[in-house]
mmCIF file of C-alpha atoms in Angstrom:
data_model
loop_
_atom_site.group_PDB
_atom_site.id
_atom_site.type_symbol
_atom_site.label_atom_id
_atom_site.label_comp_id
_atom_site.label_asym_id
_atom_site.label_seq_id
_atom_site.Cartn_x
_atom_site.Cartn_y
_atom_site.Cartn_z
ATOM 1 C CA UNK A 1 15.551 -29.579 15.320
ATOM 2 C CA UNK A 2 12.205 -31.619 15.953
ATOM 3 C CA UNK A 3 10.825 -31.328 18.906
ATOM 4 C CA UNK A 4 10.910 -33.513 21.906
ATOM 5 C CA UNK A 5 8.003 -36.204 22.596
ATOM 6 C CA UNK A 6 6.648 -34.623 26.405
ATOM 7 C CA UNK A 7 5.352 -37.495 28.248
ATOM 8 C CA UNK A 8 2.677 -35.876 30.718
ATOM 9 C CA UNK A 9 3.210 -36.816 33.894
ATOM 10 C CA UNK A 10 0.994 -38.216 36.184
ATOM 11 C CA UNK A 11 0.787 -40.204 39.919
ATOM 12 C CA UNK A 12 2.012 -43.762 39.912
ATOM 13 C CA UNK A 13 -1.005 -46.424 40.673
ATOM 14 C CA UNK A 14 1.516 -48.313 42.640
ATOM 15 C CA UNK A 15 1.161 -47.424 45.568
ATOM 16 C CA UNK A 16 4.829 -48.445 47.401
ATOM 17 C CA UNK A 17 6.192 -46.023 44.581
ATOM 18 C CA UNK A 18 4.731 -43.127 45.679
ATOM 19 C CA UNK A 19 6.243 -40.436 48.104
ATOM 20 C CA UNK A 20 4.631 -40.794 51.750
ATOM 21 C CA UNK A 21 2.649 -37.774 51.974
ATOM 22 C CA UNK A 22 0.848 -38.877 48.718
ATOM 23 C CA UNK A 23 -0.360 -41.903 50.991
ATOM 24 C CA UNK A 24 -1.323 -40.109 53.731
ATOM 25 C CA UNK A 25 -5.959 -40.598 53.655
ATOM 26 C CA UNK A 26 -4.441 -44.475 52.502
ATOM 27 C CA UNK A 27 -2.224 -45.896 55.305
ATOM 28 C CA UNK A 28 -3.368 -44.041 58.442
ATOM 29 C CA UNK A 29 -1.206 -44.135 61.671
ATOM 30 C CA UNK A 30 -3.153 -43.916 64.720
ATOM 31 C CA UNK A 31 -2.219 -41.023 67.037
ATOM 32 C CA UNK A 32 -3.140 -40.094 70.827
ATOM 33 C CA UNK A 33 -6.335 -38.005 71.330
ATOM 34 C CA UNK A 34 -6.061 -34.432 72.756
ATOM 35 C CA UNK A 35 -8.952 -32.192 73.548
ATOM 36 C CA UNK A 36 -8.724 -28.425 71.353
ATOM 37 C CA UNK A 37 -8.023 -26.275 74.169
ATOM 38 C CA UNK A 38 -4.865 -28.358 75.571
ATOM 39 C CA UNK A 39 -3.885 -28.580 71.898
ATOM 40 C CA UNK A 40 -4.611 -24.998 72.159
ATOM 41 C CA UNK A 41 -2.865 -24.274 75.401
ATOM 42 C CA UNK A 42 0.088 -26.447 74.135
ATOM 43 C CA UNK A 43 0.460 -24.121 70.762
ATOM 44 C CA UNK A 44 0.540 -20.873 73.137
ATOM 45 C CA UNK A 45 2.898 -22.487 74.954
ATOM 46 C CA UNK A 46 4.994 -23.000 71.522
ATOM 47 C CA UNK A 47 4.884 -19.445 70.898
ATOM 48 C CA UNK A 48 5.885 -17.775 74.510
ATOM 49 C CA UNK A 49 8.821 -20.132 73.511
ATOM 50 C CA UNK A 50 9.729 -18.401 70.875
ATOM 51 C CA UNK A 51 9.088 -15.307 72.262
ATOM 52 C CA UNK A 52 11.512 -15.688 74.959
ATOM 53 C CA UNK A 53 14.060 -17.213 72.098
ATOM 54 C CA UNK A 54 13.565 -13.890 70.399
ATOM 55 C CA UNK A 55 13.690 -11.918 73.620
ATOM 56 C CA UNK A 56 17.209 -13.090 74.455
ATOM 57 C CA UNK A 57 18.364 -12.571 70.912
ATOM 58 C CA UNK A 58 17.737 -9.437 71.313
ATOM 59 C CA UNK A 59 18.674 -8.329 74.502
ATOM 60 C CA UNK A 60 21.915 -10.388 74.038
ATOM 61 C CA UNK A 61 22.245 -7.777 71.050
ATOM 62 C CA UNK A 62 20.720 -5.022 72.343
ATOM 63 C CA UNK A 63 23.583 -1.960 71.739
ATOM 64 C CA UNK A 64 22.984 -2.301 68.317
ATOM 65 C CA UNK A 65 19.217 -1.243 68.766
ATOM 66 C CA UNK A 66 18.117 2.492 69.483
ATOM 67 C CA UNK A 67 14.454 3.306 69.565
ATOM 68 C CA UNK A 68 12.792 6.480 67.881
ATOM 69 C CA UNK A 69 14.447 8.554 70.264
ATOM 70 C CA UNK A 70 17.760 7.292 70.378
ATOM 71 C CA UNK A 71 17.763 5.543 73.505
ATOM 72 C CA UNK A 72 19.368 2.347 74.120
ATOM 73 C CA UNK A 73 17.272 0.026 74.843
ATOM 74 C CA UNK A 74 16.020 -1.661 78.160
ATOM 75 C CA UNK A 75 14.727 -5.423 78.578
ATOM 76 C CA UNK A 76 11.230 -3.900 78.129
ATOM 77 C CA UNK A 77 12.322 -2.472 75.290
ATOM 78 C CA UNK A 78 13.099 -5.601 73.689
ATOM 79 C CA UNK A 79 10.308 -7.267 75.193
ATOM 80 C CA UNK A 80 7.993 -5.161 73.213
ATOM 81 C CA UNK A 81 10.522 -4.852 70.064
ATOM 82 C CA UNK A 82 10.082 -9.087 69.934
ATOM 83 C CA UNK A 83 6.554 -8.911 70.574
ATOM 84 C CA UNK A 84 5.584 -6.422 67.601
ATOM 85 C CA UNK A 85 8.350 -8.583 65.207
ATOM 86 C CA UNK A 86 6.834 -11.773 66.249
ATOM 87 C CA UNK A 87 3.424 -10.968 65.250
ATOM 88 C CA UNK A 88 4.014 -9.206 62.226
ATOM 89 C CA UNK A 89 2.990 -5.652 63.582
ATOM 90 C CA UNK A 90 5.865 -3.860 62.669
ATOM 91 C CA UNK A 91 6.591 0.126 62.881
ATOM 92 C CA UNK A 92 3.694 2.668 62.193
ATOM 93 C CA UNK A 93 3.147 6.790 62.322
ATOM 94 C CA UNK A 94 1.850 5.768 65.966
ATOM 95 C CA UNK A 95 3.987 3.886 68.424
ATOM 96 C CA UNK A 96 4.286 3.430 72.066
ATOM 97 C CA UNK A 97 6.897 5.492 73.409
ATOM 98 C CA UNK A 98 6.626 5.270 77.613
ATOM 99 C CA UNK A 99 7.060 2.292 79.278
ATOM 100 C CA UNK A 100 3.486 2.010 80.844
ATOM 101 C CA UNK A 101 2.500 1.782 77.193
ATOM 102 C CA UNK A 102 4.649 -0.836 75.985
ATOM 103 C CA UNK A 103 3.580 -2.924 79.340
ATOM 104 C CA UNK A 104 0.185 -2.462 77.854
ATOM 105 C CA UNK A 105 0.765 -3.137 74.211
ATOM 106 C CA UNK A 106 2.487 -6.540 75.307
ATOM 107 C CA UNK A 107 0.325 -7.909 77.878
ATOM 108 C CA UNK A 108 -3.044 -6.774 76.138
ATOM 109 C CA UNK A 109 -2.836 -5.930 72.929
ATOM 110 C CA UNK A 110 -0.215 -8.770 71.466
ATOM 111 C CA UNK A 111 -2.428 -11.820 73.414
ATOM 112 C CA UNK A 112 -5.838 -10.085 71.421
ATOM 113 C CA UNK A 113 -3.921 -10.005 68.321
ATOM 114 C CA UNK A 114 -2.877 -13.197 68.752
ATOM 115 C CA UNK A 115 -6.298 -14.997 69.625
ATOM 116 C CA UNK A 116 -7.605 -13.017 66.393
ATOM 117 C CA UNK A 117 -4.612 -15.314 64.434
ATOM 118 C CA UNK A 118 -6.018 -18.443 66.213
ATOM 119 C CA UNK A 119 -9.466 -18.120 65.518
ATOM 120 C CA UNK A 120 -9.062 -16.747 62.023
ATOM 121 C CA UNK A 121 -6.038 -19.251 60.702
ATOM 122 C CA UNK A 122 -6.122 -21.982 63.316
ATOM 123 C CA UNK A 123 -8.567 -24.445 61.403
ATOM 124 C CA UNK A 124 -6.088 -24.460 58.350
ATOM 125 C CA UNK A 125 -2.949 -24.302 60.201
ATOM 126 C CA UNK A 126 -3.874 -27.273 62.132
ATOM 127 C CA UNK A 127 -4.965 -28.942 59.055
ATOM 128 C CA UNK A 128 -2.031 -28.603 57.395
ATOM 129 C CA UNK A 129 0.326 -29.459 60.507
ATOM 130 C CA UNK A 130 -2.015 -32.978 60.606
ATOM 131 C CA UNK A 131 -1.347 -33.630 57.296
ATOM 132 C CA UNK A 132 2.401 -32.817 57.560
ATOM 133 C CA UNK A 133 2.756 -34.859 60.907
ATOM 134 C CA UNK A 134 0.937 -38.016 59.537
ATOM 135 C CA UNK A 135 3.016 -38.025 56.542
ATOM 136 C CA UNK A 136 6.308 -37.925 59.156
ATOM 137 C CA UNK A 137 4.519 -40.885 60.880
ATOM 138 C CA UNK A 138 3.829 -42.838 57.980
ATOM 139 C CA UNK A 139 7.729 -42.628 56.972
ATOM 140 C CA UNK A 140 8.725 -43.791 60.693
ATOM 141 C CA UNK A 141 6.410 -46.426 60.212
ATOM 142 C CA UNK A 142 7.494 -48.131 56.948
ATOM 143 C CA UNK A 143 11.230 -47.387 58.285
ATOM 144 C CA UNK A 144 10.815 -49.299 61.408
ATOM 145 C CA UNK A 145 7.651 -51.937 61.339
ATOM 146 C CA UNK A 146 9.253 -55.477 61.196
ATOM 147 C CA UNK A 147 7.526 -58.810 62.442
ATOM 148 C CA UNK A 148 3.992 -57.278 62.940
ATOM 149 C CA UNK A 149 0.501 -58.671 61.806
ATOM 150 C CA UNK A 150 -1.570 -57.847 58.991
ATOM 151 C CA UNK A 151 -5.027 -58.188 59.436
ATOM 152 C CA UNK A 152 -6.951 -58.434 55.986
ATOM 153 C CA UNK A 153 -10.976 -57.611 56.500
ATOM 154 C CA UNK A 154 -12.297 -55.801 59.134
ATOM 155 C CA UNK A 155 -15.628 -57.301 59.420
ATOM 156 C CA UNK A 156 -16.906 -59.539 62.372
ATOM 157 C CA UNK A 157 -14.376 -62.234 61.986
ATOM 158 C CA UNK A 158 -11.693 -59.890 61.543
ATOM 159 C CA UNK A 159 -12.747 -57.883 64.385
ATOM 160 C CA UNK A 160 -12.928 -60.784 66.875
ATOM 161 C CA UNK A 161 -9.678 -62.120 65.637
ATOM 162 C CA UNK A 162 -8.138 -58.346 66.346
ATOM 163 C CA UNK A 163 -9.183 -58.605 69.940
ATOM 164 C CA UNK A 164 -7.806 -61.954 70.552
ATOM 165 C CA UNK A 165 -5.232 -60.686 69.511
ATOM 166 C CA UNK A 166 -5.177 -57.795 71.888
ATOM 167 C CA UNK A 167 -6.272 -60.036 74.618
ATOM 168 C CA UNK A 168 -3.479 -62.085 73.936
ATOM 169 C CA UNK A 169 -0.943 -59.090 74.617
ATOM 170 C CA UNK A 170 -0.236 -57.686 71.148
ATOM 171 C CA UNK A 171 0.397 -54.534 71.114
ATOM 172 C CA UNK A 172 -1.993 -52.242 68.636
ATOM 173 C CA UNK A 173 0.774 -50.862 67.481
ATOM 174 C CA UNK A 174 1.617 -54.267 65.652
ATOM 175 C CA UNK A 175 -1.220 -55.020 64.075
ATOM 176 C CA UNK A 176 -2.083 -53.770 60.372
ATOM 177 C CA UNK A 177 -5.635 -53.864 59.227
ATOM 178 C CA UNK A 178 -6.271 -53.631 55.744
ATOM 179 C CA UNK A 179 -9.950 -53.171 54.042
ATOM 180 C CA UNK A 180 -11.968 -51.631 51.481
ATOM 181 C CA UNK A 181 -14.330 -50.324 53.612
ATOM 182 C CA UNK A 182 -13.640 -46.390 54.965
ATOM 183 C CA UNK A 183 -16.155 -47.200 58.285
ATOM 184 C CA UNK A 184 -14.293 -50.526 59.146
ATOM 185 C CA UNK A 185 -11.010 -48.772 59.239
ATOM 186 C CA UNK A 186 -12.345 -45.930 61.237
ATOM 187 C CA UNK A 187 -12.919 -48.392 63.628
ATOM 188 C CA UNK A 188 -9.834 -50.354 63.979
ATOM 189 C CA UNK A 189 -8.159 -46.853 63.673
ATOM 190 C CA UNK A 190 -10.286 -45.373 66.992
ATOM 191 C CA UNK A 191 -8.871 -49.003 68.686
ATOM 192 C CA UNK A 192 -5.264 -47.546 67.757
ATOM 193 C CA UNK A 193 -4.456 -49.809 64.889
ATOM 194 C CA UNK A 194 -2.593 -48.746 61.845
ATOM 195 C CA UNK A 195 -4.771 -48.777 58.976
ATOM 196 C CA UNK A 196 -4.502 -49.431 55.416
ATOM 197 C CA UNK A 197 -7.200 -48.692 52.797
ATOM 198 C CA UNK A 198 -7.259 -50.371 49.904
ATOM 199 C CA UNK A 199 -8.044 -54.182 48.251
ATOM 200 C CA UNK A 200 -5.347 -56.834 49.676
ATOM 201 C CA UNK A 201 -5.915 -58.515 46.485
ATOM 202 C CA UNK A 202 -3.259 -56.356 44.838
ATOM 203 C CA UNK A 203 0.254 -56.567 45.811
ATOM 204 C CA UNK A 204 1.144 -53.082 45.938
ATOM 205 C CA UNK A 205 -1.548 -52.798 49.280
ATOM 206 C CA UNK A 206 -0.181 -55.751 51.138
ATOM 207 C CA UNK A 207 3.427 -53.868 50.371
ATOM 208 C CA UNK A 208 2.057 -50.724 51.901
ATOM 209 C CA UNK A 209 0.733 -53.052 55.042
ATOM 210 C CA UNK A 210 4.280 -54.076 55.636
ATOM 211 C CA UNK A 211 3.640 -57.674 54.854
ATOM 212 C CA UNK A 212 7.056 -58.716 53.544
ATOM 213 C CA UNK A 213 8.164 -58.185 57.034
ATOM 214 C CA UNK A 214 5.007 -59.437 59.240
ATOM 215 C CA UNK A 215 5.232 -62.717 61.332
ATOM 216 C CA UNK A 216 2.053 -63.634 60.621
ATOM 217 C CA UNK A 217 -0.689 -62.387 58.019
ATOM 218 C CA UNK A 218 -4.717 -63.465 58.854
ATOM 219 C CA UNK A 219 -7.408 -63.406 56.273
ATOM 220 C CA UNK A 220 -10.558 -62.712 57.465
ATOM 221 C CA UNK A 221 -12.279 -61.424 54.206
ATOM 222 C CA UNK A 222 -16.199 -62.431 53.051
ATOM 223 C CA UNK A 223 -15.716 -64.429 50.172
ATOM 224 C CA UNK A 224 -14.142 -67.916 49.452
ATOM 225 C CA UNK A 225 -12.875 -66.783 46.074
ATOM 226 C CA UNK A 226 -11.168 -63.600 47.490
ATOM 227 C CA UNK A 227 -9.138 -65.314 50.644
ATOM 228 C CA UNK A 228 -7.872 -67.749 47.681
ATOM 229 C CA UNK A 229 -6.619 -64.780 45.811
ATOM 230 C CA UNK A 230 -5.128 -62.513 48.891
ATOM 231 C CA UNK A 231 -3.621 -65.870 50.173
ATOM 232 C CA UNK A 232 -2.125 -66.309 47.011
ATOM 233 C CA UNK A 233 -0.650 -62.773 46.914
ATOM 234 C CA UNK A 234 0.459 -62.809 50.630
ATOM 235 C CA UNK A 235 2.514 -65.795 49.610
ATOM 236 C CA UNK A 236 4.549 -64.433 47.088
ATOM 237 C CA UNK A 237 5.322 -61.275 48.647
ATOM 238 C CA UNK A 238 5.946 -63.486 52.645
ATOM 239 C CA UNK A 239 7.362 -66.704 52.121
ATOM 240 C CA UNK A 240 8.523 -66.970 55.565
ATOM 241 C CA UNK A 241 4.940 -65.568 57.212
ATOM 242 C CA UNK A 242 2.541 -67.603 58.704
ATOM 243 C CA UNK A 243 -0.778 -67.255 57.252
ATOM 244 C CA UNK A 244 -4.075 -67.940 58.647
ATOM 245 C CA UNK A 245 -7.237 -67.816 56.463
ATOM 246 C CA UNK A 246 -10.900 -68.366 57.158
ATOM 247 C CA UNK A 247 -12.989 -70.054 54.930
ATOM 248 C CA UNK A 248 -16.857 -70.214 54.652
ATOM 249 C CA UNK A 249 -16.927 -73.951 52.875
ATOM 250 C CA UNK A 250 -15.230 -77.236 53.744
ATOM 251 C CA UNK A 251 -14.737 -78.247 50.575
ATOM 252 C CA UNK A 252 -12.116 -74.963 49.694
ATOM 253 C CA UNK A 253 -9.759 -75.499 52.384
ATOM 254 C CA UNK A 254 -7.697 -77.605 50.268
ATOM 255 C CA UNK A 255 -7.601 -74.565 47.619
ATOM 256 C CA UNK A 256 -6.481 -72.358 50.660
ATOM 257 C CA UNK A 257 -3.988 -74.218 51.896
ATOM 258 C CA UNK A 258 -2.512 -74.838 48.166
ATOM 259 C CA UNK A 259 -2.609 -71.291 47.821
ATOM 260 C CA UNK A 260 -0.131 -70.691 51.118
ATOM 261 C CA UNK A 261 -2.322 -70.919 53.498
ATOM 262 C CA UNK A 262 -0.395 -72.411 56.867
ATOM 263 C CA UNK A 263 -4.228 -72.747 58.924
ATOM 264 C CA UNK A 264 -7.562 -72.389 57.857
ATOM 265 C CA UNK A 265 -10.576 -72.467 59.983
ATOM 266 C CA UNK A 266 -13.720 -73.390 58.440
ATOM 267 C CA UNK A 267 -16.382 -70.493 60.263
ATOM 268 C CA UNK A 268 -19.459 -71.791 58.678
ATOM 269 C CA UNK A 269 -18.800 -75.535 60.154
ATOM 270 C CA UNK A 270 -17.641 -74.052 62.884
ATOM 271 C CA UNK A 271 -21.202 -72.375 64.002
ATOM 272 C CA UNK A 272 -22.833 -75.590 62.866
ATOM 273 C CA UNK A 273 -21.201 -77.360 65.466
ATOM 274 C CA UNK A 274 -21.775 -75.098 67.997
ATOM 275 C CA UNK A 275 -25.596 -74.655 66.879
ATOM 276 C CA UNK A 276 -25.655 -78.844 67.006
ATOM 277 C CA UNK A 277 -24.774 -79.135 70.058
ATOM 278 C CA UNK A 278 -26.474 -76.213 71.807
ATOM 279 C CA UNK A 279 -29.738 -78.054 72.150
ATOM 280 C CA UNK A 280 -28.577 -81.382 74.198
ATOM 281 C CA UNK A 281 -25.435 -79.666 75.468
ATOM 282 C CA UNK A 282 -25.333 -76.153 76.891
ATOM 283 C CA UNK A 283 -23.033 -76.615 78.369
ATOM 284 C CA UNK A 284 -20.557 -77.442 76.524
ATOM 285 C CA UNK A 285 -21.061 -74.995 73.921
ATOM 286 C CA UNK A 286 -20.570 -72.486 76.995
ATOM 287 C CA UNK A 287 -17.558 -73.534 77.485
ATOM 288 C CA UNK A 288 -15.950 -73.511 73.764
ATOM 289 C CA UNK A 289 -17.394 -70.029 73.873
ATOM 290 C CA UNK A 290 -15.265 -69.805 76.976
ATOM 291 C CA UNK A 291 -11.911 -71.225 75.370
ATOM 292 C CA UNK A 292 -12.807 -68.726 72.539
ATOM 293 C CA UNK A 293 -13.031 -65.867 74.697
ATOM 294 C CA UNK A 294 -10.190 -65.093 76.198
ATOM 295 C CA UNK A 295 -10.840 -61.508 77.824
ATOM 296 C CA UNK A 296 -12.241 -63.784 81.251
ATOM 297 C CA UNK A 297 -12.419 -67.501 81.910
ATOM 298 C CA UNK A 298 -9.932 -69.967 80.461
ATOM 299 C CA UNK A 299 -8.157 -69.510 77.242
ATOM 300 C CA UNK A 300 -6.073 -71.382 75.449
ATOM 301 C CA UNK A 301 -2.337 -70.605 75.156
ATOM 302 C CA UNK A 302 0.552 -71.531 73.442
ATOM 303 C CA UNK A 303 4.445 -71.678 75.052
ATOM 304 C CA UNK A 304 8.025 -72.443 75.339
ATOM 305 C CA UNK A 305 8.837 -75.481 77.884
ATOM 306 C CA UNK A 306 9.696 -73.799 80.952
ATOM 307 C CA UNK A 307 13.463 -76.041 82.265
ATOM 308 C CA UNK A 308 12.175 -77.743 85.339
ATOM 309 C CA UNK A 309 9.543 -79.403 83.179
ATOM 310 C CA UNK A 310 11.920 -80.685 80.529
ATOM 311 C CA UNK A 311 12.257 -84.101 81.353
ATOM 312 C CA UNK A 312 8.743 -84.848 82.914
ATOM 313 C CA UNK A 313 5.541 -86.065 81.487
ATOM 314 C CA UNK A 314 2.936 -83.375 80.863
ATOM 315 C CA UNK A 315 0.478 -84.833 82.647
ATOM 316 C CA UNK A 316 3.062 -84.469 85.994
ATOM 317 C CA UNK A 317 2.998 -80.476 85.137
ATOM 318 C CA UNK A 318 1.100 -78.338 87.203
ATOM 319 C CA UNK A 319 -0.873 -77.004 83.947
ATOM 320 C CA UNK A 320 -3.709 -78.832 82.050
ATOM 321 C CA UNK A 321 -1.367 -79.698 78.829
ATOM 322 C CA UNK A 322 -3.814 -80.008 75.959
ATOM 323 C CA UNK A 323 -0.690 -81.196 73.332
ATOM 324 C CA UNK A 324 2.963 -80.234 72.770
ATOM 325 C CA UNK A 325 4.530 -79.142 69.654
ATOM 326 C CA UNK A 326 7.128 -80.903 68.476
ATOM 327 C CA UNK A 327 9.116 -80.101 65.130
ATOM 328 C CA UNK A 328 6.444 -78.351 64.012
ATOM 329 C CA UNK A 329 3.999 -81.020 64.329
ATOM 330 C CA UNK A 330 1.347 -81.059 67.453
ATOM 331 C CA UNK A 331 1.134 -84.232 69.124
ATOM 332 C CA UNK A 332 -2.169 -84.498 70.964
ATOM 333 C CA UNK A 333 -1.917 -85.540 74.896
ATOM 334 C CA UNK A 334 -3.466 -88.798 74.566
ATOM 335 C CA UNK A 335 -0.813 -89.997 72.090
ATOM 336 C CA UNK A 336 1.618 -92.381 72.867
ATOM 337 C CA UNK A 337 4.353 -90.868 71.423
ATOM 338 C CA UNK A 338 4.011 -87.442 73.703
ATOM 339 C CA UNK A 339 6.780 -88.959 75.964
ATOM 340 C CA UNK A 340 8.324 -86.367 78.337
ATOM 341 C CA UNK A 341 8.396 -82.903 77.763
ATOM 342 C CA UNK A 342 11.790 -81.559 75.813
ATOM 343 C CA UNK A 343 13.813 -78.503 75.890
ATOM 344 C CA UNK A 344 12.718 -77.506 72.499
ATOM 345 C CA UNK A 345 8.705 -78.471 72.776
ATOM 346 C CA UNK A 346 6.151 -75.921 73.215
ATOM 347 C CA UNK A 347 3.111 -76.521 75.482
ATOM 348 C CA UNK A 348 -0.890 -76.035 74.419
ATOM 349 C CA UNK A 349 -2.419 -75.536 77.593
ATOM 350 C CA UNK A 350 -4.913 -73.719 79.697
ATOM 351 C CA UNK A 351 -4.997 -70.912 81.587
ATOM 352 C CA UNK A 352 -7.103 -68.946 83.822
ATOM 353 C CA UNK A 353 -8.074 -65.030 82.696
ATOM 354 C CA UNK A 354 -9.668 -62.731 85.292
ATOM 355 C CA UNK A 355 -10.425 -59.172 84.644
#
């Protein structure tokens, strides 16, 4: 009979087809900070636990036990008995046979033995329980992340647009940061953001950032020619997401938006105004910075028509009203066709931040 043809096997490339401890060092979960000696304190605490577990197992059992000299035995007896079987002592030609003894051999002995175990093992047992616990995270994450926001570059525009984001009232937990860049996301993962290394150019990266499921997917990337091609790839895989891209030229927002793109700002313009102005008008560049910066000062914000204002102008609202949004389209405040405020409209206006 011929033999078989063995294809060898190997990892897939994709990367939403592999298993999720092979992505563990790719998507990173961010996890709370302890100092070593309450993570220390906390496993000694884990194993007096189980010592008392073992205890009780014991003494709940205890007439089937007889030690060397045939005595039943006491609750020091199994004390010591789950002590020595706990740490892997076991029975030798020399054993503690008074009590006084025992009393010593648990309360000395065992905790000496078992600092030895820490120092000796502890580096590659917590290694391993890291690895193991950020592979359990990064299974609850991909089960349960819906309607978050992927952040693609981690450089200064991406950065600023992560703490607007923050400042707005995001939680960390919700936002996604994808890059190329192993500094960047150490970074955004120190700020407690969930962290995906890789090239959002490829499909298989925005997959493993969630983005089928994220409200709203920001491109904040270097390069005109790369925010085409990640726009075009967040498209396919999010219809329904709103995308925002940043561009460096004028003249390729029209590629961005015909890629998917829902907004694009124009940074390089964007400065140039600001540097225009500065000059003749300080002041006014202060304050854009101000609108911009919306940790302190006045920000602009974006909601729902509260009911007592449905049915007034916005002008009569105690907020400055910048424009509603109606249907999906903003109407500006000095149009004419603004009208009264309606159930459905949502208000641009400003409000006042203090720290």
């Amino acid at each position: 009979m011929p033999g078989k043809l063995r294809v060898p096997l190997r990892r897939s490339d994709t990367l939403t087809d592999r298993p999720d401890f092979a992505l563990v060092g790719v998507l990173r979960v961010p996890q709370e900070l302890t100092s070593p000696g309450r993570a220390i304190v906390r496993r000694i605490g884990y194993a007096l636990a189980a010592l008392m577990v073992a205890v009780i197992v014991v003494y709940l059992g205890r007439d089937g036990y007889r030690d060397v000299q045939e005595n039943p035995l006491s609750l020091l007896d199994c004390i010591y008995y789950a002590t020595v079987s706990l740490s892997t002592t076991g029975y030798g030609d020399i054993a503690p046979l008074t009590p006084q003894a025992r009393l010593i051999n648990v309360l000395v002995i065992t905790p000496l033995r078992v600092f030895f175990l820490i120092v000796l093992v502890g580096t590659t047992l917590s290694a391993l329980t890291e690895s193991s616990r950020q592979a359990f995270k990064i299974q609850r994450w991909r089960r349960r992340t819906r309607s978050h926001t992927v952040v693609v570059g981690y450089g200064t525009k991406g950065r600023s647009a992560v703490d607007a984001l923050l400042a707005d009232g995001l939680a960390p937990s919700e936002i996604v940061v994808v890059d190329t860049d192993p500094m960047s996301l150490d970074i955004a993962s120190r700020q407690g953001l969930v962290t995906v290394h890789g090239s959002a150019t490829k499909s298989d990266v925005l997959q493993l950032a969630g983005a089928r499921h994220a409200d709203s997917i920001i491109v904040a990337v270097s390069r005109d020619d790369t925010a085409v091609l990640v726009t075009l790839t967040a498209r396919q895989l999010a219809p329904q997401a709103r995308i925002v891209a940043a561009v460096r030229e004028s003249e390729n927002t029209h590629v961005l938006r015909q890629s998917g793109a829902d907004t694009v700002v124009v940074s390089a313009e964007t400065a140039g105004r600001l540097l225009g102005l500065a000059p003749t008008t300080p002041t006014v560049v202060e304050m854009i910075e101000d609108l911009l910066t919306p940790e302190d000062g006045f920000a602009v914000s974006e909601r729902g028509a509260e009911p007592h204002e449905v049915g007034l102008a916005p002008r009569e609202l105690p907020v400055i009203v910048l424009g509603v949004v109606r249907d999906g389209q903003l109407i500006r405040i000095d149009s004419a066709a603004i009208g009264v405020v309606a159930a459905a409209d949502r208000l641009l206006y400003l409000r006042f931040v203090s720290n």
